[in-house]
Amino acid sequence: MRVRAALLLLLLALLVAGCSSKPKPGRAVTVDAVPRAEPESRYGNPDTYTVRGKTYRVRDSNHGYRERGIASWYGPGFHGKRTASGEIYNMYAMTAAHPTLRLPAYVRVTNLENGRSVVVRVNDRGPFVENRIIDLSYAAAKQLDMISSGTARVEVEVVGPNPVAAMPAVSHVNTSKQPLFGRDNVFIQVGAFSEMANARRLMQWLQGEGLGPVREQQFGGMTRVWIGPLDSAGAIDAMIARLNRLGLFDLQVITAP
């Protein structure tokens, strides 16, 4: 019995050591960010800023940006901390840091060494290392197969619209004469995908994070991932806050017919 107990304790110790030595890939969101028009960040776009004695000038526009260079990735040491845009960094979301693009931005990053490509949402500043042009989240780096190498030669290209001038926050006010709540018809759309497999992957990840109920809706040639129904404005705000903490910002409140 003592031998069996000792073996069990040894196995548990090995499991704990294995879990603490590297991130848990199973938690990563492995679907591309979906480009959309967003308000410009209020905090992440100074005209210039200085890091380690070097001054960076933020671009006037992201339009037409394309560059080749070295990408790196950042993970556990920054996970849960605030980004330059004021958002919380989630190493398991498809995001990135760039020194001069206006925030937020959406870029396609292609690993020139293996042809893999991802679309990420840029919401942070960096990397501040010579000859590196972008810092990727753990999830994005994993998709590009550059975790072990730490860096890769990439092409970065802006996709989607420029961020628009910041606008006042929109509250969940129903301006029609019809009640917003009272029926099971209010949802948060977390994503819309042309490939059903990507939608299913996101649904599984959301459920694994304890979010739900999660459902898929097919229309317009797209598979849409919804959470709900939600029965109050408070429930909507709380769910949006939870999704934001997980690094998900491309959200829409949907009132189903």
Short mmCIF file of C-alpha atoms in Angstrom, two decimals:
data_model
loop_
_atom_site.label_atom_id
_atom_site.label_comp_id
_atom_site.label_asym_id
_atom_site.label_seq_id
_atom_site.Cartn_x
_atom_site.Cartn_y
_atom_site.Cartn_z
CA MET A 1 0.00 0.00 0.00
CA ARG A 2 2.85 2.38 0.92
CA VAL A 3 4.58 1.63 -2.40
CA ARG A 4 1.37 2.33 -4.30
CA ALA A 5 0.85 5.61 -2.44
CA ALA A 6 4.43 6.66 -3.13
CA LEU A 7 4.02 5.94 -6.83
CA LEU A 8 0.78 7.96 -6.91
CA LEU A 9 2.49 10.93 -5.24
CA LEU A 10 5.36 10.71 -7.73
CA LEU A 11 2.93 10.67 -10.66
CA LEU A 12 1.09 13.71 -9.31
CA ALA A 13 4.37 15.57 -8.85
CA LEU A 14 5.36 14.85 -12.44
CA LEU A 15 1.98 16.04 -13.70
CA VAL A 16 2.23 19.29 -11.75
CA ALA A 17 5.77 19.86 -13.00
CA GLY A 18 4.68 19.24 -16.56
CA CYS A 19 1.75 21.64 -16.30
CA SER A 20 3.83 24.42 -14.78
CA SER A 21 6.69 24.19 -17.24
CA LYS A 22 4.79 25.42 -20.28
CA PRO A 23 1.43 26.93 -21.30
CA LYS A 24 -1.57 24.69 -21.83
CA PRO A 25 -2.10 24.59 -25.60
CA GLY A 26 -5.61 23.19 -25.19
CA ARG A 27 -6.83 26.54 -23.90
CA ALA A 28 -5.71 28.49 -26.98
CA VAL A 29 -8.24 30.04 -29.34
CA THR A 30 -7.08 28.66 -32.68
CA VAL A 31 -9.46 30.55 -34.97
CA ASP A 32 -8.38 33.70 -36.76
CA ALA A 33 -9.44 37.10 -35.52
CA VAL A 34 -12.28 38.52 -37.65
CA PRO A 35 -11.47 42.02 -38.97
CA ARG A 36 -14.08 44.70 -38.30
CA ALA A 37 -14.26 48.46 -37.94
CA GLU A 38 -13.50 49.47 -34.35
CA PRO A 39 -13.08 52.72 -32.45
CA GLU A 40 -9.47 53.77 -32.16
CA SER A 41 -7.87 53.02 -28.81
CA ARG A 42 -7.91 56.00 -26.45
CA TYR A 43 -4.65 54.97 -24.79
CA GLY A 44 -2.50 53.20 -27.35
CA ASN A 45 -1.95 55.81 -30.06
CA PRO A 46 0.31 58.66 -28.90
CA ASP A 47 2.07 60.56 -31.69
CA THR A 48 5.40 59.27 -30.35
CA TYR A 49 6.68 57.27 -27.39
CA THR A 50 10.11 56.25 -26.14
CA VAL A 51 11.25 52.84 -24.88
CA ARG A 52 14.83 52.04 -23.84
CA GLY A 53 16.05 55.30 -25.30
CA LYS A 54 14.49 54.73 -28.73
CA THR A 55 11.60 56.89 -29.94
CA TYR A 56 8.82 55.32 -32.01
CA ARG A 57 6.39 57.31 -34.15
CA VAL A 58 2.87 55.86 -34.45
CA ARG A 59 1.67 55.71 -38.06
CA ASP A 60 -0.91 58.23 -39.27
CA SER A 61 -2.74 55.39 -41.05
CA ASN A 62 -2.49 51.62 -41.26
CA HIS A 63 -3.61 51.62 -44.90
CA GLY A 64 -1.34 49.70 -47.24
CA TYR A 65 1.05 48.49 -44.55
CA ARG A 66 3.05 45.40 -45.50
CA GLU A 67 6.45 44.40 -44.16
CA ARG A 68 8.75 41.41 -43.96
CA GLY A 69 10.97 40.71 -41.01
CA ILE A 70 11.38 38.66 -37.85
CA ALA A 71 8.45 37.82 -35.56
CA SER A 72 8.74 36.72 -31.95
CA TRP A 73 6.12 35.75 -29.38
CA TYR A 74 5.36 36.63 -25.77
CA GLY A 75 3.47 34.60 -23.22
CA PRO A 76 3.39 33.69 -19.51
CA GLY A 77 5.35 36.68 -18.22
CA PHE A 78 2.74 39.08 -19.63
CA HIS A 79 -0.43 36.98 -19.36
CA GLY A 80 -3.13 38.84 -17.42
CA LYS A 81 -1.33 42.19 -17.57
CA ARG A 82 -2.58 45.31 -19.31
CA THR A 83 -1.60 46.02 -22.91
CA ALA A 84 -0.76 49.45 -24.31
CA SER A 85 -4.39 49.80 -25.39
CA GLY A 86 -5.63 49.20 -21.85
CA GLU A 87 -6.97 45.71 -22.56
CA ILE A 88 -5.89 42.62 -20.63
CA TYR A 89 -3.34 40.47 -22.45
CA ASN A 90 -4.54 36.91 -23.00
CA MET A 91 -1.80 34.67 -24.37
CA TYR A 92 -4.45 32.19 -25.53
CA ALA A 93 -6.21 34.72 -27.82
CA MET A 94 -5.23 35.57 -31.41
CA THR A 95 -3.55 38.91 -30.76
CA ALA A 96 -0.23 40.66 -31.34
CA ALA A 97 1.92 43.67 -30.48
CA HIS A 98 3.33 46.09 -33.04
CA PRO A 99 5.50 49.16 -32.45
CA THR A 100 3.85 51.65 -34.84
CA LEU A 101 0.49 50.47 -36.23
CA ARG A 102 -2.53 52.37 -34.95
CA LEU A 103 -4.45 50.33 -32.38
CA PRO A 104 -6.45 48.25 -32.80
CA ALA A 105 -5.42 46.76 -36.13
CA TYR A 106 -5.95 43.46 -37.88
CA VAL A 107 -3.03 41.89 -39.72
CA ARG A 108 -2.34 38.70 -41.60
CA VAL A 109 0.94 37.14 -40.51
CA THR A 110 2.48 34.55 -42.83
CA ASN A 111 5.36 32.36 -41.72
CA LEU A 112 7.66 32.48 -44.74
CA GLU A 113 9.46 29.36 -43.56
CA ASN A 114 6.44 27.03 -43.70
CA GLY A 115 3.63 28.96 -45.44
CA ARG A 116 1.31 28.98 -42.43
CA SER A 117 -0.83 32.09 -41.99
CA VAL A 118 -3.02 33.63 -39.27
CA VAL A 119 -5.07 36.79 -38.81
CA VAL A 120 -4.52 38.51 -35.47
CA ARG A 121 -5.82 41.60 -33.69
CA VAL A 122 -3.03 44.02 -32.75
CA ASN A 123 -3.78 45.58 -29.35
CA ASP A 124 -0.35 46.13 -27.81
CA ARG A 125 3.05 47.77 -28.38
CA GLY A 126 6.27 45.89 -29.06
CA PRO A 127 8.55 44.15 -29.71
CA PHE A 128 11.27 46.50 -28.53
CA VAL A 129 14.10 44.34 -29.85
CA GLU A 130 16.26 45.27 -32.83
CA ASN A 131 15.21 43.75 -36.18
CA ARG A 132 11.87 42.36 -34.94
CA ILE A 133 8.66 43.69 -36.43
CA ILE A 134 5.85 41.97 -34.49
CA ASP A 135 5.29 40.11 -31.23
CA LEU A 136 2.65 37.37 -31.39
CA SER A 137 0.53 35.81 -28.68
CA TYR A 138 1.20 32.21 -27.69
CA ALA A 139 -1.92 31.07 -29.57
CA ALA A 140 -0.88 32.80 -32.81
CA ALA A 141 2.71 31.59 -32.55
CA LYS A 142 1.48 28.04 -32.01
CA GLN A 143 -0.59 28.21 -35.19
CA LEU A 144 2.48 29.42 -37.09
CA ASP A 145 4.57 26.58 -35.60
CA MET A 146 7.18 28.89 -34.08
CA ILE A 147 6.87 28.14 -30.36
CA SER A 148 10.03 26.08 -30.08
CA SER A 149 12.16 28.31 -32.32
CA GLY A 150 10.94 31.49 -30.63
CA THR A 151 11.21 33.54 -33.82
CA ALA A 152 10.34 33.17 -37.49
CA ARG A 153 10.72 35.11 -40.72
CA VAL A 154 7.28 36.49 -41.58
CA GLU A 155 5.30 38.83 -43.76
CA VAL A 156 2.85 41.14 -41.98
CA GLU A 157 0.02 42.75 -43.94
CA VAL A 158 -2.84 44.89 -42.67
CA VAL A 159 -6.30 43.50 -43.43
CA GLY A 160 -9.64 45.16 -42.78
CA PRO A 161 -10.42 48.83 -42.18
CA ASN A 162 -8.47 51.43 -40.24
CA PRO A 163 -9.63 52.04 -36.66
CA VAL A 164 -12.17 54.86 -36.62
CA ALA A 165 -12.15 57.89 -34.35
CA ALA A 166 -13.26 56.97 -30.86
CA MET A 167 -17.00 57.37 -30.28
CA PRO A 168 -18.99 57.48 -27.06
CA ALA A 169 -19.82 54.07 -25.67
CA VAL A 170 -23.16 52.71 -26.82
CA SER A 171 -25.41 51.50 -24.05
CA HIS A 172 -27.86 48.67 -24.49
CA VAL A 173 -30.88 50.93 -25.04
CA ASN A 174 -33.80 49.68 -27.07
CA THR A 175 -35.09 52.64 -29.08
CA SER A 176 -38.00 50.75 -30.62
CA LYS A 177 -41.37 50.37 -28.97
CA GLN A 178 -40.90 46.62 -28.80
CA PRO A 179 -39.51 45.23 -25.54
CA LEU A 180 -35.92 44.05 -25.85
CA PHE A 181 -36.35 41.33 -23.22
CA GLY A 182 -39.24 39.09 -22.35
CA ARG A 183 -38.62 36.44 -24.98
CA ASP A 184 -35.63 34.11 -25.36
CA ASN A 185 -34.24 36.06 -28.31
CA VAL A 186 -31.23 38.12 -27.18
CA PHE A 187 -27.75 36.69 -27.82
CA ILE A 188 -24.11 37.72 -28.08
CA GLN A 189 -22.48 36.77 -31.38
CA VAL A 190 -18.88 35.77 -30.68
CA GLY A 191 -17.86 34.97 -34.25
CA ALA A 192 -18.98 34.22 -37.81
CA PHE A 193 -17.10 31.75 -39.99
CA SER A 194 -17.19 30.50 -43.55
CA GLU A 195 -15.69 27.21 -42.32
CA MET A 196 -17.96 25.28 -39.96
CA ALA A 197 -14.97 23.51 -38.40
CA ASN A 198 -13.63 26.83 -37.14
CA ALA A 199 -17.00 27.69 -35.61
CA ARG A 200 -17.17 24.29 -33.89
CA ARG A 201 -13.64 24.78 -32.54
CA LEU A 202 -14.62 28.12 -31.01
CA MET A 203 -17.78 26.62 -29.53
CA GLN A 204 -15.80 23.84 -27.86
CA TRP A 205 -13.32 26.34 -26.46
CA LEU A 206 -16.09 28.57 -25.06
CA GLN A 207 -17.76 25.58 -23.42
CA GLY A 208 -14.41 24.52 -21.99
CA GLU A 209 -14.15 27.96 -20.37
CA GLY A 210 -17.54 27.44 -18.72
CA LEU A 211 -19.44 29.83 -20.99
CA GLY A 212 -22.86 29.12 -22.36
CA PRO A 213 -25.30 28.14 -23.49
CA VAL A 214 -23.49 28.17 -26.84
CA ARG A 215 -25.25 27.57 -30.13
CA GLU A 216 -24.54 27.83 -33.85
CA GLN A 217 -26.75 29.58 -36.40
CA GLN A 218 -26.53 29.09 -40.15
CA PHE A 219 -27.43 31.97 -42.43
CA GLY A 220 -25.87 34.16 -45.07
CA GLY A 221 -23.46 31.38 -45.97
CA MET A 222 -21.80 31.70 -42.56
CA THR A 223 -21.79 29.68 -39.35
CA ARG A 224 -22.36 32.10 -36.47
CA VAL A 225 -21.49 31.31 -32.86
CA TRP A 226 -23.95 32.73 -30.31
CA ILE A 227 -24.07 32.73 -26.53
CA GLY A 228 -27.48 32.99 -24.92
CA PRO A 229 -30.30 33.66 -24.68
CA LEU A 230 -29.62 36.43 -22.14
CA ASP A 231 -32.54 37.85 -20.20
CA SER A 232 -31.34 41.31 -19.10
CA ALA A 233 -28.97 44.14 -19.92
CA GLY A 234 -27.00 43.21 -16.81
CA ALA A 235 -26.55 39.65 -18.08
CA ILE A 236 -25.32 41.00 -21.41
CA ASP A 237 -22.81 43.34 -19.76
CA ALA A 238 -21.54 40.57 -17.48
CA MET A 239 -21.08 38.15 -20.39
CA ILE A 240 -19.29 40.77 -22.51
CA ALA A 241 -16.95 41.46 -19.58
CA ARG A 242 -16.15 37.74 -19.27
CA LEU A 243 -15.49 37.43 -23.00
CA ASN A 244 -13.26 40.53 -22.95
CA ARG A 245 -11.21 39.03 -20.14
CA LEU A 246 -10.61 36.04 -22.40
CA GLY A 247 -9.36 38.33 -25.15
CA LEU A 248 -12.55 38.29 -27.26
CA PHE A 249 -13.67 41.74 -28.41
CA ASP A 250 -15.30 41.15 -31.81
CA LEU A 251 -18.77 40.84 -30.26
CA GLN A 252 -22.28 41.81 -31.35
CA VAL A 253 -25.54 41.87 -29.42
CA ILE A 254 -28.14 40.10 -31.56
CA THR A 255 -31.92 40.23 -31.23
CA ALA A 256 -33.25 37.16 -33.04
CA PRO A 257 -36.61 37.35 -34.82
#
